[in-house]
GROMACS .gro file of C-alpha atoms in nm:
model
  358
    1UNK     CA    1  12.076  11.337  11.251
    2UNK     CA    2  12.206  10.955  11.385
    3UNK     CA    3  12.207  10.648  11.211
    4UNK     CA    4  11.942  10.424  11.299
    5UNK     CA    5  12.031  10.009  11.309
    6UNK     CA    6  11.796   9.749  11.305
    7UNK     CA    7  11.719   9.429  11.219
    8UNK     CA    8  11.462   9.445  11.013
    9UNK     CA    9  11.270   9.783  10.876
   10UNK     CA   10  10.878   9.768  10.638
   11UNK     CA   11  10.914  10.023  10.361
   12UNK     CA   12  10.531  10.129  10.367
   13UNK     CA   13  10.283  10.067  10.627
   14UNK     CA   14   9.953   9.963  10.474
   15UNK     CA   15   9.781   9.628  10.426
   16UNK     CA   16  10.102   9.428  10.328
   17UNK     CA   17  10.275   9.589  10.592
   18UNK     CA   18  10.140   9.498  10.888
   19UNK     CA   19  10.075   9.205  10.772
   20UNK     CA   20  10.380   9.115  10.751
   21UNK     CA   21  10.446   9.252  11.095
   22UNK     CA   22  10.205   9.095  11.258
   23UNK     CA   23  10.472   8.755  11.133
   24UNK     CA   24  10.758   8.892  11.234
   25UNK     CA   25  10.701   9.027  11.601
   26UNK     CA   26  10.536   8.637  11.623
   27UNK     CA   27  10.887   8.535  11.574
   28UNK     CA   28  11.056   8.892  11.822
   29UNK     CA   29  11.248   8.986  11.552
   30UNK     CA   30  11.284   9.424  11.617
   31UNK     CA   31  11.160   9.583  11.337
   32UNK     CA   32  11.022   9.860  11.206
   33UNK     CA   33  10.834  10.021  10.974
   34UNK     CA   34  10.884  10.276  10.712
   35UNK     CA   35  10.525  10.425  10.674
   36UNK     CA   36  10.518  10.800  10.394
   37UNK     CA   37  10.144  10.883  10.553
   38UNK     CA   38  10.032  11.100  10.693
   39UNK     CA   39   9.808  10.844  11.000
   40UNK     CA   40   9.720  10.435  10.933
   41UNK     CA   41   9.544  10.295  10.567
   42UNK     CA   42   9.730  10.295  10.381
   43UNK     CA   43   9.665  10.307  10.015
   44UNK     CA   44   9.256  10.312  10.121
   45UNK     CA   45   9.310  10.693  10.229
   46UNK     CA   46   9.349  10.789   9.850
   47UNK     CA   47   9.065  10.528   9.733
   48UNK     CA   48   8.754  10.723   9.651
   49UNK     CA   49   8.400  10.773   9.945
   50UNK     CA   50   8.145  10.530   9.839
   51UNK     CA   51   8.435  10.251   9.753
   52UNK     CA   52   8.330   9.891   9.894
   53UNK     CA   53   8.506   9.608   9.971
   54UNK     CA   54   8.417   9.308   9.663
   55UNK     CA   55   8.400   9.060  10.051
   56UNK     CA   56   8.210   9.094  10.393
   57UNK     CA   57   8.447   9.164  10.676
   58UNK     CA   58   8.466   8.762  10.781
   59UNK     CA   59   8.687   8.737  10.420
   60UNK     CA   60   8.795   9.065  10.420
   61UNK     CA   61   9.098   8.991  10.744
   62UNK     CA   62   9.457   9.056  10.859
   63UNK     CA   63   9.593   8.808  11.010
   64UNK     CA   64   9.514   8.689  11.312
   65UNK     CA   65   9.257   8.980  11.397
   66UNK     CA   66   8.951   8.971  11.214
   67UNK     CA   67   8.724   9.252  11.098
   68UNK     CA   68   8.428   9.305  11.260
   69UNK     CA   69   8.150   9.300  11.112
   70UNK     CA   70   7.926   9.591  11.010
   71UNK     CA   71   7.582   9.696  10.956
   72UNK     CA   72   7.689   9.647  10.575
   73UNK     CA   73   7.784   9.317  10.342
   74UNK     CA   74   8.108   9.469  10.237
   75UNK     CA   75   8.311   9.719  10.427
   76UNK     CA   76   8.356  10.112  10.305
   77UNK     CA   77   8.678  10.218  10.301
   78UNK     CA   78   8.646  10.428  10.626
   79UNK     CA   79   8.489  10.075  10.787
   80UNK     CA   80   8.840   9.936  10.676
   81UNK     CA   81   9.025  10.261  10.751
   82UNK     CA   82   8.906  10.233  11.092
   83UNK     CA   83   9.038   9.842  11.093
   84UNK     CA   84   9.389   9.908  11.026
   85UNK     CA   85   9.415  10.223  11.250
   86UNK     CA   86   9.262   9.979  11.499
   87UNK     CA   87   9.505   9.645  11.378
   88UNK     CA   88   9.860   9.865  11.423
   89UNK     CA   89   9.746   9.989  11.779
   90UNK     CA   90   9.569   9.634  11.861
   91UNK     CA   91   9.948   9.489  11.892
   92UNK     CA   92  10.117   9.710  11.840
   93UNK     CA   93  10.424   9.776  11.547
   94UNK     CA   94  10.731  10.008  11.577
   95UNK     CA   95  10.516  10.288  11.321
   96UNK     CA   96  10.698  10.580  11.237
   97UNK     CA   97  10.536  10.824  11.042
   98UNK     CA   98  10.524  11.050  10.797
   99UNK     CA   99  10.880  10.970  10.801
  100UNK     CA  100  10.941  10.921  10.336
  101UNK     CA  101  11.163  10.683  10.217
  102UNK     CA  102  11.420  10.860  10.002
  103UNK     CA  103  11.655  10.600   9.866
  104UNK     CA  104  11.838  10.241   9.937
  105UNK     CA  105  12.207  10.199   9.920
  106UNK     CA  106  12.351   9.828   9.942
  107UNK     CA  107  12.649   9.815  10.211
  108UNK     CA  108  12.725   9.523  10.269
  109UNK     CA  109  12.633   9.340  10.489
  110UNK     CA  110  12.380   9.634  10.573
  111UNK     CA  111  12.116   9.836  10.334
  112UNK     CA  112  12.070  10.220  10.398
  113UNK     CA  113  11.835  10.400  10.393
  114UNK     CA  114  11.793  10.703  10.378
  115UNK     CA  115  11.466  10.940  10.411
  116UNK     CA  116  11.369  11.286  10.516
  117UNK     CA  117  11.437  11.215  10.850
  118UNK     CA  118  11.732  11.039  10.853
  119UNK     CA  119  11.930  10.720  10.765
  120UNK     CA  120  11.829  10.361  10.925
  121UNK     CA  121  12.077  10.023  10.840
  122UNK     CA  122  11.884   9.707  10.822
  123UNK     CA  123  11.968   9.328  10.792
  124UNK     CA  124  11.669   9.299  10.572
  125UNK     CA  125  11.423   9.495  10.390
  126UNK     CA  126  11.043   9.437  10.300
  127UNK     CA  127  10.959   9.631   9.982
  128UNK     CA  128  10.587   9.675  10.059
  129UNK     CA  129  10.571   9.996   9.896
  130UNK     CA  130  10.255   9.902   9.724
  131UNK     CA  131  10.126  10.055   9.428
  132UNK     CA  132   9.851  10.402   9.456
  133UNK     CA  133  10.137  10.646   9.446
  134UNK     CA  134  10.274  10.496   9.074
  135UNK     CA  135   9.926  10.466   8.845
  136UNK     CA  136   9.910  10.474   8.509
  137UNK     CA  137   9.812  10.653   8.250
  138UNK     CA  138   9.790  10.488   7.912
  139UNK     CA  139   9.934  10.775   7.584
  140UNK     CA  140   9.736  10.862   7.320
  141UNK     CA  141   9.738  11.047   7.009
  142UNK     CA  142   9.640  11.400   7.044
  143UNK     CA  143   9.660  11.401   7.410
  144UNK     CA  144   9.843  11.717   7.441
  145UNK     CA  145   9.629  11.944   7.270
  146UNK     CA  146   9.299  11.777   7.482
  147UNK     CA  147   9.175  12.096   7.680
  148UNK     CA  148   8.959  11.901   7.861
  149UNK     CA  149   9.023  11.773   8.250
  150UNK     CA  150   9.252  11.490   8.275
  151UNK     CA  151   9.253  11.298   8.576
  152UNK     CA  152   9.340  10.913   8.784
  153UNK     CA  153   9.117  10.661   8.978
  154UNK     CA  154   9.385  10.780   9.236
  155UNK     CA  155   9.260  11.200   9.326
  156UNK     CA  156   8.896  11.034   9.210
  157UNK     CA  157   8.658  11.085   9.572
  158UNK     CA  158   8.326  11.100   9.431
  159UNK     CA  159   8.040  11.185   9.142
  160UNK     CA  160   7.893  11.557   9.239
  161UNK     CA  161   8.214  11.752   9.050
  162UNK     CA  162   8.139  11.635   8.718
  163UNK     CA  163   7.822  11.726   8.728
  164UNK     CA  164   7.687  11.756   8.425
  165UNK     CA  165   7.942  11.725   8.263
  166UNK     CA  166   8.003  11.476   7.931
  167UNK     CA  167   8.275  11.190   8.086
  168UNK     CA  168   8.473  10.980   7.977
  169UNK     CA  169   8.503  10.658   8.194
  170UNK     CA  170   8.891  10.414   8.032
  171UNK     CA  171   8.990  10.097   8.179
  172UNK     CA  172   8.751   9.766   8.189
  173UNK     CA  173   8.848   9.697   8.528
  174UNK     CA  174   8.682   9.736   8.912
  175UNK     CA  175   8.704  10.028   8.973
  176UNK     CA  176   8.631  10.110   8.567
  177UNK     CA  177   8.309  10.006   8.659
  178UNK     CA  178   8.228  10.111   8.976
  179UNK     CA  179   8.292  10.506   8.856
  180UNK     CA  180   8.108  10.455   8.519
  181UNK     CA  181   7.844  10.331   8.788
  182UNK     CA  182   7.782  10.631   9.004
  183UNK     CA  183   7.899  10.882   8.781
  184UNK     CA  184   7.565  10.756   8.511
  185UNK     CA  185   7.381  10.928   8.811
  186UNK     CA  186   7.517  11.282   8.721
  187UNK     CA  187   7.649  11.286   8.429
  188UNK     CA  188   7.690  11.176   8.082
  189UNK     CA  189   7.908  10.939   8.169
  190UNK     CA  190   8.045  10.704   7.874
  191UNK     CA  191   8.235  10.372   7.919
  192UNK     CA  192   8.501  10.330   7.720
  193UNK     CA  193   8.664   9.953   7.712
  194UNK     CA  194   8.958   9.758   7.543
  195UNK     CA  195   8.762   9.465   7.500
  196UNK     CA  196   8.366   9.406   7.638
  197UNK     CA  197   8.417   9.412   8.027
  198UNK     CA  198   8.360   9.017   8.206
  199UNK     CA  199   8.112   9.052   8.505
  200UNK     CA  200   8.147   8.794   8.751
  201UNK     CA  201   7.790   8.642   8.818
  202UNK     CA  202   7.629   8.825   9.077
  203UNK     CA  203   7.698   8.583   9.328
  204UNK     CA  204   8.060   8.537   9.326
  205UNK     CA  205   8.241   8.826   9.466
  206UNK     CA  206   8.547   8.778   9.671
  207UNK     CA  207   8.519   8.489   9.884
  208UNK     CA  208   8.533   8.243   9.582
  209UNK     CA  209   8.778   8.435   9.423
  210UNK     CA  210   8.992   8.357   9.747
  211UNK     CA  211   8.882   8.018   9.690
  212UNK     CA  212   9.007   8.006   9.329
  213UNK     CA  213   9.358   8.174   9.439
  214UNK     CA  214   9.384   7.901   9.705
  215UNK     CA  215   9.288   7.624   9.436
  216UNK     CA  216   9.517   7.761   9.174
  217UNK     CA  217   9.848   7.747   9.392
  218UNK     CA  218   9.771   7.440   9.565
  219UNK     CA  219   9.743   7.261   9.173
  220UNK     CA  220  10.009   7.438   9.176
  221UNK     CA  221  10.255   7.349   9.430
  222UNK     CA  222  10.097   6.975   9.303
  223UNK     CA  223  10.205   7.008   8.978
  224UNK     CA  224   9.863   7.040   8.775
  225UNK     CA  225   9.670   7.183   8.548
  226UNK     CA  226   9.365   7.393   8.856
  227UNK     CA  227   9.077   7.222   8.848
  228UNK     CA  228   8.849   7.573   8.975
  229UNK     CA  229   8.660   7.783   8.710
  230UNK     CA  230   8.787   8.079   8.557
  231UNK     CA  231   8.734   8.458   8.669
  232UNK     CA  232   8.930   8.631   8.864
  233UNK     CA  233   9.093   8.896   9.032
  234UNK     CA  234   9.044   9.096   8.688
  235UNK     CA  235   8.712   9.017   8.630
  236UNK     CA  236   8.388   9.216   8.743
  237UNK     CA  237   8.243   9.084   9.095
  238UNK     CA  238   7.891   9.290   9.090
  239UNK     CA  239   7.949   9.518   9.424
  240UNK     CA  240   7.541   9.669   9.443
  241UNK     CA  241   7.621  10.023   9.301
  242UNK     CA  242   7.775   9.803   8.932
  243UNK     CA  243   7.483   9.570   8.961
  244UNK     CA  244   7.195   9.934   9.006
  245UNK     CA  245   7.395  10.060   8.675
  246UNK     CA  246   7.300   9.709   8.454
  247UNK     CA  247   6.957   9.732   8.596
  248UNK     CA  248   6.933  10.115   8.455
  249UNK     CA  249   7.110  10.030   8.115
  250UNK     CA  250   7.382  10.182   8.227
  251UNK     CA  251   7.718   9.914   8.226
  252UNK     CA  252   7.763   9.878   7.843
  253UNK     CA  253   8.070   9.990   7.706
  254UNK     CA  254   8.197  10.113   7.370
  255UNK     CA  255   8.583  10.035   7.279
  256UNK     CA  256   8.861  10.246   7.232
  257UNK     CA  257   8.887  10.604   7.072
  258UNK     CA  258   9.121  10.663   6.807
  259UNK     CA  259   9.267  11.038   6.884
  260UNK     CA  260   9.232  11.364   7.116
  261UNK     CA  261   9.119  11.641   7.013
  262UNK     CA  262   9.154  11.963   7.096
  263UNK     CA  263   8.785  11.963   7.317
  264UNK     CA  264   8.726  11.564   7.271
  265UNK     CA  265   8.758  11.257   7.058
  266UNK     CA  266   8.810  11.101   6.773
  267UNK     CA  267   8.613  10.745   6.746
  268UNK     CA  268   8.741  10.479   6.457
  269UNK     CA  269   8.453  10.555   6.317
  270UNK     CA  270   8.510  10.919   6.222
  271UNK     CA  271   8.302  11.080   6.452
  272UNK     CA  272   8.416  11.293   6.677
  273UNK     CA  273   8.223  11.397   7.081
  274UNK     CA  274   8.282  11.693   7.299
  275UNK     CA  275   8.419  11.631   7.644
  276UNK     CA  276   8.463  11.790   7.898
  277UNK     CA  277   8.675  11.507   8.128
  278UNK     CA  278   8.781  11.223   8.084
  279UNK     CA  279   8.877  10.982   8.421
  280UNK     CA  280   9.164  10.724   8.369
  281UNK     CA  281   9.111  10.345   8.465
  282UNK     CA  282   9.370  10.215   8.355
  283UNK     CA  283   9.519  10.070   8.701
  284UNK     CA  284   9.915  10.112   8.887
  285UNK     CA  285  10.267  10.044   8.878
  286UNK     CA  286  10.411   9.945   9.145
  287UNK     CA  287  10.617  10.175   9.316
  288UNK     CA  288  10.974  10.081   9.354
  289UNK     CA  289  11.169  10.445   9.361
  290UNK     CA  290  11.356  10.403   9.675
  291UNK     CA  291  11.522  10.080   9.507
  292UNK     CA  292  11.573  10.197   9.112
  293UNK     CA  293  11.915  10.232   9.178
  294UNK     CA  294  12.001   9.857   9.277
  295UNK     CA  295  11.925   9.792   8.924
  296UNK     CA  296  11.707   9.514   9.014
  297UNK     CA  297  11.333   9.628   8.818
  298UNK     CA  298  11.348   9.432   8.525
  299UNK     CA  299  11.119   9.567   8.199
  300UNK     CA  300  10.804   9.534   8.326
  301UNK     CA  301  10.801   9.711   8.597
  302UNK     CA  302  10.916   9.412   8.813
  303UNK     CA  303  11.167   9.258   9.055
  304UNK     CA  304  11.312   8.833   8.975
  305UNK     CA  305  11.163   8.714   9.344
  306UNK     CA  306  11.240   8.402   9.504
  307UNK     CA  307  10.926   8.353   9.631
  308UNK     CA  308  10.901   8.747   9.767
  309UNK     CA  309  11.311   8.715   9.813
  310UNK     CA  310  11.480   8.928   9.618
  311UNK     CA  311  11.693   8.727   9.339
  312UNK     CA  312  11.935   8.967   9.210
  313UNK     CA  313  11.935   9.111   9.586
  314UNK     CA  314  11.885   8.886   9.888
  315UNK     CA  315  11.849   9.139  10.164
  316UNK     CA  316  11.542   9.275   9.956
  317UNK     CA  317  11.229   9.140  10.045
  318UNK     CA  318  10.851   9.260   9.824
  319UNK     CA  319  10.549   9.183   9.973
  320UNK     CA  320  10.205   9.254   9.839
  321UNK     CA  321  10.254   9.371   9.471
  322UNK     CA  322   9.980   9.168   9.271
  323UNK     CA  323  10.050   8.825   9.055
  324UNK     CA  324  10.422   8.805   9.020
  325UNK     CA  325  10.494   8.847   9.499
  326UNK     CA  326  10.217   8.568   9.472
  327UNK     CA  327   9.869   8.530   9.425
  328UNK     CA  328   9.593   8.803   9.552
  329UNK     CA  329   9.931   8.951   9.696
  330UNK     CA  330   9.756   9.248   9.706
  331UNK     CA  331   9.442   9.240   9.887
  332UNK     CA  332   9.384   9.154  10.266
  333UNK     CA  333   9.271   8.888  10.301
  334UNK     CA  334   9.500   8.739   9.998
  335UNK     CA  335   9.821   8.869  10.173
  336UNK     CA  336   9.889   8.702  10.480
  337UNK     CA  337  10.017   8.420  10.266
  338UNK     CA  338  10.309   8.598  10.108
  339UNK     CA  339  10.411   8.770  10.465
  340UNK     CA  340  10.373   8.423  10.670
  341UNK     CA  341  10.686   8.314  10.397
  342UNK     CA  342  10.804   8.642  10.426
  343UNK     CA  343  10.855   8.635  10.800
  344UNK     CA  344  11.007   8.291  10.813
  345UNK     CA  345  11.248   8.304  10.534
  346UNK     CA  346  11.304   8.629  10.755
  347UNK     CA  347  11.364   8.492  11.080
  348UNK     CA  348  11.617   8.203  10.892
  349UNK     CA  349  11.791   8.404  10.688
  350UNK     CA  350  11.898   8.602  11.042
  351UNK     CA  351  11.903   8.328  11.253
  352UNK     CA  352  12.140   8.074  10.971
  353UNK     CA  353  12.268   8.323  10.735
  354UNK     CA  354  12.464   8.630  10.892
  355UNK     CA  355  12.547   8.904  10.757
  356UNK     CA  356  12.314   8.853  10.459
  357UNK     CA  357  12.536   8.842  10.118
  358UNK     CA  358  12.423   8.955   9.791
   0.00000   0.00000   0.00000
């Protein structure tokens, strides 16, 4: 297959890739999006059936085109996928899918992108692969002995298959709270969290969290302590199913167990519980496999950045992975700021610094 050349390649066609594409398009930069999914929607294609946003549509939009309001206050997963599909079509972006990027190699003035559909050579690359492909499951003593089922929330679809089972939901974030809320209706579900979960006030949703993230950025830029109240994206938003679980008394949590047994878990007080299924709501790690051979990834799984630009290889940018790529950058509305700044930096680099040297 012929090797193709491009100024900028965006790796990943989810919300971060699309937001960056919007700003690159406005700047008149030649780019492609290489996406591993079979259709639009990014990681949202893999969310559980009842997943809902924490914010109304107006606070869940990518740059340029607001998410259309729907019949519900908080859009569903399917509504988000539909929005991202229409967003992609609206502009339209040069998306190639499904294309699986295998590795990225530094070739001097360009980076070589090796894929299952041939190779590309790009002056700049924006990594926007997100985290969904790297679910994290912690290691527990005796885990290999457990005869029951273990799945990560990344592969959870709904509660029906667990009806009547004894289930442990492990993890204290929003996904843990939402899964505990719906599983407790059909299963004997126990919620395990490292510490008591922090619940935001009922009136606080993604709108407030975005405002707090903005205040945090402004305070940092001005060299002062933030004056926003505590509470962040790691705290639990009281969406309707979670409120309902609280009201019926199904939202309590217990501290972690000591170890697995063949049939369940042993608690720190010496008691044992038989368990059918453990659902790990323990988060994700950045999916950076394509750049693993470039020597950029730190011990904590991040990459040292100047803004969103890679410190060690300035032909690379990283957008949408969470706090280390910018406050709120893993959210629909929050990624716009990182995407805008990234596109401006790339435009300047292509204009003033060609070829871009590592």
